[in-house]
PDB file of C-alpha atoms in Angstrom:
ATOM      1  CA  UNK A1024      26.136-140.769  84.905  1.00 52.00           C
ATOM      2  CA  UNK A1025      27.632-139.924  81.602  1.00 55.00           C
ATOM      3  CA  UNK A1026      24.077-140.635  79.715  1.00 66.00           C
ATOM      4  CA  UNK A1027      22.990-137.327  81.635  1.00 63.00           C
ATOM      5  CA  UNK A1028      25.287-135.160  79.904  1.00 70.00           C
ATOM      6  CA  UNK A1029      25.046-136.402  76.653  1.00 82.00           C
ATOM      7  CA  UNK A1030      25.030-132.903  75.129  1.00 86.00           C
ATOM      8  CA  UNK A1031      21.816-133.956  72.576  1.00 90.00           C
ATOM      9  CA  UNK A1032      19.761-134.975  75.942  1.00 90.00           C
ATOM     10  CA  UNK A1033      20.812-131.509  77.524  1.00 90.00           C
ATOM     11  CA  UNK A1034      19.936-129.631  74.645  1.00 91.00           C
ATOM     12  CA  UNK A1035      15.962-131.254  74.423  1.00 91.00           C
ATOM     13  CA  UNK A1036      16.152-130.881  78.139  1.00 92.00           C
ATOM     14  CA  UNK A1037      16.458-127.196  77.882  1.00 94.00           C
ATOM     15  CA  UNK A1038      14.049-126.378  75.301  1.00 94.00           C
ATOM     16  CA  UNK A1039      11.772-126.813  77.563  1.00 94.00           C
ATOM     17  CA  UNK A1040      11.337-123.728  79.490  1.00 95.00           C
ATOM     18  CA  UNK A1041      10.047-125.769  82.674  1.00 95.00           C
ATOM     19  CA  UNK A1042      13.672-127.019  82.735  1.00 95.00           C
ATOM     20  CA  UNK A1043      15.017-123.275  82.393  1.00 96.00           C
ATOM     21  CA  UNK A1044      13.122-122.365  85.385  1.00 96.00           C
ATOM     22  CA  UNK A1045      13.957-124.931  87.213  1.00 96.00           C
ATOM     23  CA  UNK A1046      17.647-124.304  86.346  1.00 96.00           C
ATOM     24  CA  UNK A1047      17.277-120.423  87.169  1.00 96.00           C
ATOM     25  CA  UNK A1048      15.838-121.673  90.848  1.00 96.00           C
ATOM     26  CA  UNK A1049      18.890-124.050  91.642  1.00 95.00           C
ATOM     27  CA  UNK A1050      20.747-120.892  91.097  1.00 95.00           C
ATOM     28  CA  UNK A1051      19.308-118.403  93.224  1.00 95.00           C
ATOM     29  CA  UNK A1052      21.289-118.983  95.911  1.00 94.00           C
ATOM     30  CA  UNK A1053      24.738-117.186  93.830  1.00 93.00           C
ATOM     31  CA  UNK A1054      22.170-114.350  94.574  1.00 94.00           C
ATOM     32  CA  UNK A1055      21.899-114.317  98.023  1.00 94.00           C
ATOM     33  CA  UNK A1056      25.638-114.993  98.881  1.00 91.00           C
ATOM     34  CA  UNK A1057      26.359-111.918  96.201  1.00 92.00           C
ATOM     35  CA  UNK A1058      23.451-109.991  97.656  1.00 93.00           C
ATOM     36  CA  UNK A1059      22.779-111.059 101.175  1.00 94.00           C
ATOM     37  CA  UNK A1060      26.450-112.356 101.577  1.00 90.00           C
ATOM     38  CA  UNK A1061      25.097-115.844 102.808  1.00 90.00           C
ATOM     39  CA  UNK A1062      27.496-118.684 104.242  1.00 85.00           C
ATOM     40  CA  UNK A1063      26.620-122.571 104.045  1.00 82.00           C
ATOM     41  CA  UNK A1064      25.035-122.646 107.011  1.00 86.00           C
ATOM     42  CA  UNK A1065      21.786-120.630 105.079  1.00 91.00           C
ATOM     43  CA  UNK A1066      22.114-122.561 101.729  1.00 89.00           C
ATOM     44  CA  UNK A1067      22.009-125.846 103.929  1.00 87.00           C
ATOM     45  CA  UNK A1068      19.091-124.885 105.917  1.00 92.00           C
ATOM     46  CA  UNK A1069      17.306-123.696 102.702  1.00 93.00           C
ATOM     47  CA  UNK A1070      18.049-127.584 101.144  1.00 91.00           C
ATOM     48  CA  UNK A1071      16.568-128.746 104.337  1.00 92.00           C
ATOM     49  CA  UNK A1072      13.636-126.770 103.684  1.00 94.00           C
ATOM     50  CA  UNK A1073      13.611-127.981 100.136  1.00 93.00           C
ATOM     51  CA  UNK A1074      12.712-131.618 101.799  1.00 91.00           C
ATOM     52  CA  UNK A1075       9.842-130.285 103.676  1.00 94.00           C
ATOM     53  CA  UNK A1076       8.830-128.713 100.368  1.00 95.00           C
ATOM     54  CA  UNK A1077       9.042-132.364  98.608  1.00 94.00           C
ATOM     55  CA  UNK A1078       7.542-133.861 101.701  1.00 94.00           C
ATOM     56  CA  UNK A1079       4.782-131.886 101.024  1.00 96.00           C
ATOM     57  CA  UNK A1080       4.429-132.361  97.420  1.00 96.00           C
ATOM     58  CA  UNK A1081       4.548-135.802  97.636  1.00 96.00           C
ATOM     59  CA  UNK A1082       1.370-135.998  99.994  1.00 96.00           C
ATOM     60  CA  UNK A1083      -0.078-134.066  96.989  1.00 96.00           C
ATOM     61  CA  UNK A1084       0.793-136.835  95.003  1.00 96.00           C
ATOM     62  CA  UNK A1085      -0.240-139.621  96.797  1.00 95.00           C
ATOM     63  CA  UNK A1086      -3.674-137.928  97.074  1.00 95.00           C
ATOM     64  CA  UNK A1087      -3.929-137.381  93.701  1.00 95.00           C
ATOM     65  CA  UNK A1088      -3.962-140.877  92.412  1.00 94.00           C
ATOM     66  CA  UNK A1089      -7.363-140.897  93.737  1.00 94.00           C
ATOM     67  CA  UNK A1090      -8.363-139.688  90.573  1.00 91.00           C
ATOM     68  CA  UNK A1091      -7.609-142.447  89.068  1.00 90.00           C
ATOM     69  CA  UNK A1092      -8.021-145.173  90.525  1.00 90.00           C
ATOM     70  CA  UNK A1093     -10.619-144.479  93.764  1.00 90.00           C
ATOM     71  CA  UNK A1094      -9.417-148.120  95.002  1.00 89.00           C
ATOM     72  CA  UNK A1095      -6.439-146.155  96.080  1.00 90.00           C
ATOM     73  CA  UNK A1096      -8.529-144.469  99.129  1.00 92.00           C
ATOM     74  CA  UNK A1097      -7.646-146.634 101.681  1.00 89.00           C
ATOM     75  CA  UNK A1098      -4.176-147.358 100.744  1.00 89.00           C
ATOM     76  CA  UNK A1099      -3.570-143.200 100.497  1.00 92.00           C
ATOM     77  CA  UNK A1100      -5.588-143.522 104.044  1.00 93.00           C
ATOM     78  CA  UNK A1101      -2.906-145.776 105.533  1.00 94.00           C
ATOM     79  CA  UNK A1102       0.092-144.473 103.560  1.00 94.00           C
ATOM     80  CA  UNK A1103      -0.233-141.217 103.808  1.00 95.00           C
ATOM     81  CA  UNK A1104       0.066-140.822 107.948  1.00 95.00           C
ATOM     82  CA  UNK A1105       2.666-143.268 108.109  1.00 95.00           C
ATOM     83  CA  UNK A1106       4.759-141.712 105.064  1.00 95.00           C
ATOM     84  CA  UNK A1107       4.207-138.097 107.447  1.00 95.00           C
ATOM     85  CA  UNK A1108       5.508-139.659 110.663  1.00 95.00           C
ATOM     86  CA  UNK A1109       8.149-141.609 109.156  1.00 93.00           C
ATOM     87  CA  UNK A1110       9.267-138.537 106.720  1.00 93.00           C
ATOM     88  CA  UNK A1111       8.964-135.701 109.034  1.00 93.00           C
ATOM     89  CA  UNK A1112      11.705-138.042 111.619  1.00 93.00           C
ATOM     90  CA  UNK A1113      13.939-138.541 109.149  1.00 90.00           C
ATOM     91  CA  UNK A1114      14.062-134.313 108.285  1.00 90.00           C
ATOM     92  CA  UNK A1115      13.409-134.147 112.046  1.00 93.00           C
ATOM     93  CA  UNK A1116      17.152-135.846 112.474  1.00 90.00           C
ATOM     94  CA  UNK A1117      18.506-134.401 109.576  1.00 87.00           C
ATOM     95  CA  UNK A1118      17.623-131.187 110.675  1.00 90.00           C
ATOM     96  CA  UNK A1119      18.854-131.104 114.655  1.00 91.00           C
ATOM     97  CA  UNK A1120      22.224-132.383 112.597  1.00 86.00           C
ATOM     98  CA  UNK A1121      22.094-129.458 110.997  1.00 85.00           C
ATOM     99  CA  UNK A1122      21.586-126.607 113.767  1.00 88.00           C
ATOM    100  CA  UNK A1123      23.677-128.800 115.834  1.00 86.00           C
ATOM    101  CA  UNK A1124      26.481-128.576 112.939  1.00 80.00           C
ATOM    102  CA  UNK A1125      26.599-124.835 112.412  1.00 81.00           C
ATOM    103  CA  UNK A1126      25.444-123.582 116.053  1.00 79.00           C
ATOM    104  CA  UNK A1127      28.311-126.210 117.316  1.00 74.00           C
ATOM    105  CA  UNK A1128      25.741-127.406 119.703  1.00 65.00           C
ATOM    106  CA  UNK A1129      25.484-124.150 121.492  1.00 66.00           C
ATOM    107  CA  UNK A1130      21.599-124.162 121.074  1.00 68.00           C
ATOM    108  CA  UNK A1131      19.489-125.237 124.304  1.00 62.00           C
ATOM    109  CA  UNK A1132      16.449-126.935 124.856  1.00 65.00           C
ATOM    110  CA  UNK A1133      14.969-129.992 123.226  1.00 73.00           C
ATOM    111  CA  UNK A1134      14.864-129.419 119.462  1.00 83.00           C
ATOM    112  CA  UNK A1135      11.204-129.677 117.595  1.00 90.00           C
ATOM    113  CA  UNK A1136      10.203-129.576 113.943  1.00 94.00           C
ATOM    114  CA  UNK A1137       8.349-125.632 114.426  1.00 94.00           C
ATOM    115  CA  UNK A1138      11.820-124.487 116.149  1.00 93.00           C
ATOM    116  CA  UNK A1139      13.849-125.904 113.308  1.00 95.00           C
ATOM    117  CA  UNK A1140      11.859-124.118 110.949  1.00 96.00           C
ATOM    118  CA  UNK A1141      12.036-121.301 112.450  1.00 96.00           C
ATOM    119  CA  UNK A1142      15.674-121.520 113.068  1.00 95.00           C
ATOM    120  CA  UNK A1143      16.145-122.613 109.112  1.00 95.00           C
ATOM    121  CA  UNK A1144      13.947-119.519 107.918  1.00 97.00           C
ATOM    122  CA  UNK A1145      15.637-117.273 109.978  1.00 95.00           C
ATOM    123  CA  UNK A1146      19.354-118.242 109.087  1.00 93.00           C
ATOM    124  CA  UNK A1147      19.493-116.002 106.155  1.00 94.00           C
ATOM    125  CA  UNK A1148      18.528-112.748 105.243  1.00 95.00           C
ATOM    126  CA  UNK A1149      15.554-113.520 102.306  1.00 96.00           C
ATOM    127  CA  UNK A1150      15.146-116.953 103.000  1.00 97.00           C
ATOM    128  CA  UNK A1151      11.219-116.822 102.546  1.00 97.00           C
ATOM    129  CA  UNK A1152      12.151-115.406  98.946  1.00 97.00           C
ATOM    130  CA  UNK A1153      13.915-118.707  98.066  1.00 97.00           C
ATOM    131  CA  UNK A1154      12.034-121.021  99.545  1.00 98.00           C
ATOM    132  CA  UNK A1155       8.933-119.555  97.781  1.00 98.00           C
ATOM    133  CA  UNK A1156      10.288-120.072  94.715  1.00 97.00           C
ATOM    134  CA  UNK A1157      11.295-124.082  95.780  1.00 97.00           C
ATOM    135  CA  UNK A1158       7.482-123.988  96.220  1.00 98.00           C
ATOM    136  CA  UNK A1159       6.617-122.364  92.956  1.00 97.00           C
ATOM    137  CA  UNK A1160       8.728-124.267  90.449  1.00 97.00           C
ATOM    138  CA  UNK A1161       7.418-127.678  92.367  1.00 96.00           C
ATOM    139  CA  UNK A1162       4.081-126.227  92.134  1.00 97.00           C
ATOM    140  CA  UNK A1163       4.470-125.866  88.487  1.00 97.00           C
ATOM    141  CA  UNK A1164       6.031-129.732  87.677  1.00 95.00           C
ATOM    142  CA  UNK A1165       3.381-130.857  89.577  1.00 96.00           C
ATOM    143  CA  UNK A1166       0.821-128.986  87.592  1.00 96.00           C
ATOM    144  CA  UNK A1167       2.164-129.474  84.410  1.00 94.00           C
ATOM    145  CA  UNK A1168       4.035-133.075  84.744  1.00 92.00           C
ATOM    146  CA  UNK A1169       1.974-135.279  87.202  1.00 94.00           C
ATOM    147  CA  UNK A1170      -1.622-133.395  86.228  1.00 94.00           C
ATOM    148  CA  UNK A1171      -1.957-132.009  82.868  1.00 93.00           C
ATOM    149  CA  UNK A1172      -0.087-134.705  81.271  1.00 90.00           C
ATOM    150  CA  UNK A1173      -1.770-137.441  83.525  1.00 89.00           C
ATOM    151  CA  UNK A1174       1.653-139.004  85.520  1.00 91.00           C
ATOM    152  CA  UNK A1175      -0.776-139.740  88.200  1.00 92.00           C
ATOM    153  CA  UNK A1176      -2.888-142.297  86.083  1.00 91.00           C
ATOM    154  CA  UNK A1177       0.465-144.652  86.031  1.00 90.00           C
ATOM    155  CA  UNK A1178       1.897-144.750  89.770  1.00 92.00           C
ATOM    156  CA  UNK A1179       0.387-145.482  92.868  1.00 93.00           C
ATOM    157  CA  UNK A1180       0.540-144.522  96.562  1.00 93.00           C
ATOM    158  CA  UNK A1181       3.299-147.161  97.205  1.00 92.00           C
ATOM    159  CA  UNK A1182       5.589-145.853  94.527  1.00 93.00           C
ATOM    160  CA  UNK A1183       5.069-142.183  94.908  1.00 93.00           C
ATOM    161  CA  UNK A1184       5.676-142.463  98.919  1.00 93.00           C
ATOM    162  CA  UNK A1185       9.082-144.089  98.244  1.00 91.00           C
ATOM    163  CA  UNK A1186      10.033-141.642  95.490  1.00 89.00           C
ATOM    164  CA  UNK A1187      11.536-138.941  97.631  1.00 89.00           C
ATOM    165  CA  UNK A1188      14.165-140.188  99.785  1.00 84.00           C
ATOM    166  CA  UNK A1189      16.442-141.779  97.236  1.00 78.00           C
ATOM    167  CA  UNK A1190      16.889-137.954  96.167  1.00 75.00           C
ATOM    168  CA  UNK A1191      17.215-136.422  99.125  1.00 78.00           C
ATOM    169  CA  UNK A1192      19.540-139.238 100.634  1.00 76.00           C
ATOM    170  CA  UNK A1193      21.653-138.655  97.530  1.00 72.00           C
ATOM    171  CA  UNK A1194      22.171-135.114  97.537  1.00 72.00           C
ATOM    172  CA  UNK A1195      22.167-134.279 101.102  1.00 71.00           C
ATOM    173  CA  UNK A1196      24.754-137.056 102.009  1.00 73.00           C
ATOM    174  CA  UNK A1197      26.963-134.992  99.419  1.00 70.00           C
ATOM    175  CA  UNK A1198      25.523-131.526 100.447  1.00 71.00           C
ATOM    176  CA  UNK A1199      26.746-132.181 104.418  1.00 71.00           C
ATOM    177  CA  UNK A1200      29.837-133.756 103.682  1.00 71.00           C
ATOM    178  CA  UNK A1201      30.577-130.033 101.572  1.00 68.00           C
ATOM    179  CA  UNK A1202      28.656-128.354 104.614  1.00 68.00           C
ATOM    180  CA  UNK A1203      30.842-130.208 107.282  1.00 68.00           C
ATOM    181  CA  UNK A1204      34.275-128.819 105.376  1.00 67.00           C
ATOM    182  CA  UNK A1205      32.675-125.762 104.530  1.00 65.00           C
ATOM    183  CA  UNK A1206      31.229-124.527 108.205  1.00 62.00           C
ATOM    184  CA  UNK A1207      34.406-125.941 110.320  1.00 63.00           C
ATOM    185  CA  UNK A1208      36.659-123.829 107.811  1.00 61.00           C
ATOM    186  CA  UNK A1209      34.917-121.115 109.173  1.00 58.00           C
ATOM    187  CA  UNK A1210      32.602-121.108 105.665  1.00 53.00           C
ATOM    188  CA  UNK A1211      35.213-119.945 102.924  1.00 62.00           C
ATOM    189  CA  UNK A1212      33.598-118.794  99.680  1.00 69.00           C
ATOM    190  CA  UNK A1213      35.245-122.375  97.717  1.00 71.00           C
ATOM    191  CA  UNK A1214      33.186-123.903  99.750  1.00 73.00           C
ATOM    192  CA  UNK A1215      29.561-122.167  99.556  1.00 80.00           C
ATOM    193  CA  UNK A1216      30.194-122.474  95.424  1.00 81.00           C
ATOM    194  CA  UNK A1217      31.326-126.162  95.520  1.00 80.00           C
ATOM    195  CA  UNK A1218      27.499-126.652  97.885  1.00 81.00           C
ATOM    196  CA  UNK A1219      25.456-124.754  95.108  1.00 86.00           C
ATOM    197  CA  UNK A1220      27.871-126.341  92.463  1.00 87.00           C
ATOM    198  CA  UNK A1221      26.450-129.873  93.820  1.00 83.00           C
ATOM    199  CA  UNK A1222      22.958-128.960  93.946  1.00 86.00           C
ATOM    200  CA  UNK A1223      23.081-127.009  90.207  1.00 90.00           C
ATOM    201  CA  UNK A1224      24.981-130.760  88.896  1.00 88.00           C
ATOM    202  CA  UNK A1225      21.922-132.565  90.816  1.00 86.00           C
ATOM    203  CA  UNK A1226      19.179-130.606  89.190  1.00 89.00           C
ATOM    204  CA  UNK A1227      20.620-131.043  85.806  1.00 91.00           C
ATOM    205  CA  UNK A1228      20.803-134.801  86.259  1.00 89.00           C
ATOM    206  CA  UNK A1229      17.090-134.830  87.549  1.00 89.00           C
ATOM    207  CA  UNK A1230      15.835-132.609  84.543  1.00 92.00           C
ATOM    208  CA  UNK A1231      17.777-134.653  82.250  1.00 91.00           C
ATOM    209  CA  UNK A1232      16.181-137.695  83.745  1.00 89.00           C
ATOM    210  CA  UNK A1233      12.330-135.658  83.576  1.00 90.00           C
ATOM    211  CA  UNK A1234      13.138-135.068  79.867  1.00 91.00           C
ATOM    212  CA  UNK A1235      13.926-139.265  79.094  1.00 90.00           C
ATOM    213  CA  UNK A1236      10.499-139.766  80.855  1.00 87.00           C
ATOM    214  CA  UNK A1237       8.879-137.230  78.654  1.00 86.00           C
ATOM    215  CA  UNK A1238      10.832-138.533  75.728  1.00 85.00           C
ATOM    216  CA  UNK A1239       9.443-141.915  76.619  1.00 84.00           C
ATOM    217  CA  UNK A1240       5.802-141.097  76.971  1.00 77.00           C
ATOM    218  CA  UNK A1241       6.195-139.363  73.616  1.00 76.00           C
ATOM    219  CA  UNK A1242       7.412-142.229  71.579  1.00 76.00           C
ATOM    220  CA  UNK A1243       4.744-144.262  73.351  1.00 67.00           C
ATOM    221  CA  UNK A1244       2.218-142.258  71.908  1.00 56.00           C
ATOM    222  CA  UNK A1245       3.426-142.233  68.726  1.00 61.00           C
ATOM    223  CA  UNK A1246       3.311-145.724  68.879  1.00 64.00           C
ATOM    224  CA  UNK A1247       0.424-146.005  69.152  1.00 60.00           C
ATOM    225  CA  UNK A1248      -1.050-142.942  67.484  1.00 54.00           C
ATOM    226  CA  UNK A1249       1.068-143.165  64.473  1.00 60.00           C
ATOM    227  CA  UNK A1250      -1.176-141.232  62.299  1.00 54.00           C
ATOM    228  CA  UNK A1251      -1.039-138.236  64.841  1.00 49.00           C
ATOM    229  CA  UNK A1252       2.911-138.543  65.282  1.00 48.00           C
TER     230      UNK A1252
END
């Protein structure tokens, strides 16, 4: 964990004005509790959107190694319907945790995924602000990183359907466990700042961890382009 903050990794990490942006979007939210005075029940329904967002994304992905290797078809043809079922059950749960959390089960009905949506969007004033911008700034790492610099060429379906939940398990495990003290304390302003606090420290570590890779595939091709290095 320390390795991420080395200050000479944070500095290469933020020359890069991908990483600024990225940094400026885990931030947002400080606007919409100053502005639209939300509590943690909106910022945790706008993370759980965030994983639909990934979800989403990573079908893009999967699909995408098509192009370079067609042999991929029928994996991507298999993996991709299983990865939306099994996915979409584990927001599914993670979401009906979530209404249940901060409506303290008053809602009725069975749950679905369109009502939880609907619920999340609606749980703040200017949510479909912020959660187009989730959907810009992953639109733009997956246009620059995974396309223009070719990322797809070295993964496969396998890897890329796997990719998501050890990020989303990681920070939303620590992201409830802030929500949990945050809504039954009847949402005090400590503890909105200590939810976007986790989610700023998370997106620092994963930019940090974007710039190694870059870092990486750059001293790979000086390798073995020494002449152009």
């Amino acid at each position: 964990m320390k390795s991420f903050f080395d200050p000479d990794l944070i500095a290469r990490t933020y020359r890069d004005p991908l990483a600024v942006a990225v940094l400026l979007v885990d931030l947002l939210p400080i606007l919409a509790v100053l502005v639209f005075g939300w509590g943690a029940t909106p910022l945790v329904a706008l993370y759980w959107l965030e994983n639909l967002v990934i979800g989403v994304f990573t079908v893009l992905r999967m699909v995408a190694t098509l192009a370079a290797n067609v042999a991929n078809l029928f994996a991507v043809l298999f993996i991709i319907p299983f990865f939306t079922l099994h996915y979409g059950m584990f927001c599914f749960g993670h979401g009906v945790f979530i209404q249940a959390l901060a409506t303290s089960g008053s809602t009725s009905g069975t749950p679905d995924m369109s009502g939880l949506v609907n619920w999340a969007m609606q749980s703040g004033q200017g949510m479909a602000w912020f959660v187009a911008a989730i959907i810009f700034i992953n639109l733009a790492l997956y246009g620059a990183d995974y396309l223009m610099k070719g990322e797809f060429r070295d993964t496969n379906p396998m890897v890329e359907m796997f990719a998501p939940y050890g990020r989303i398990v990681t920070l939303h495990v620590a992201i409830l466990l802030g929500a949990v003290l945050a809504i039954t304390a009847n949402e005090p302003l400590w503890g909105v700042v200590f939810l976007i606090f986790l989610r700023v420290v998370f997106g620092l570590i994963v930019s940090a961890m974007r710039q190694r890779k870059l870092d990486r595939a750059s001293q790979a091709h000086a390798k073995e382009f020494p002449s152009a290095a």
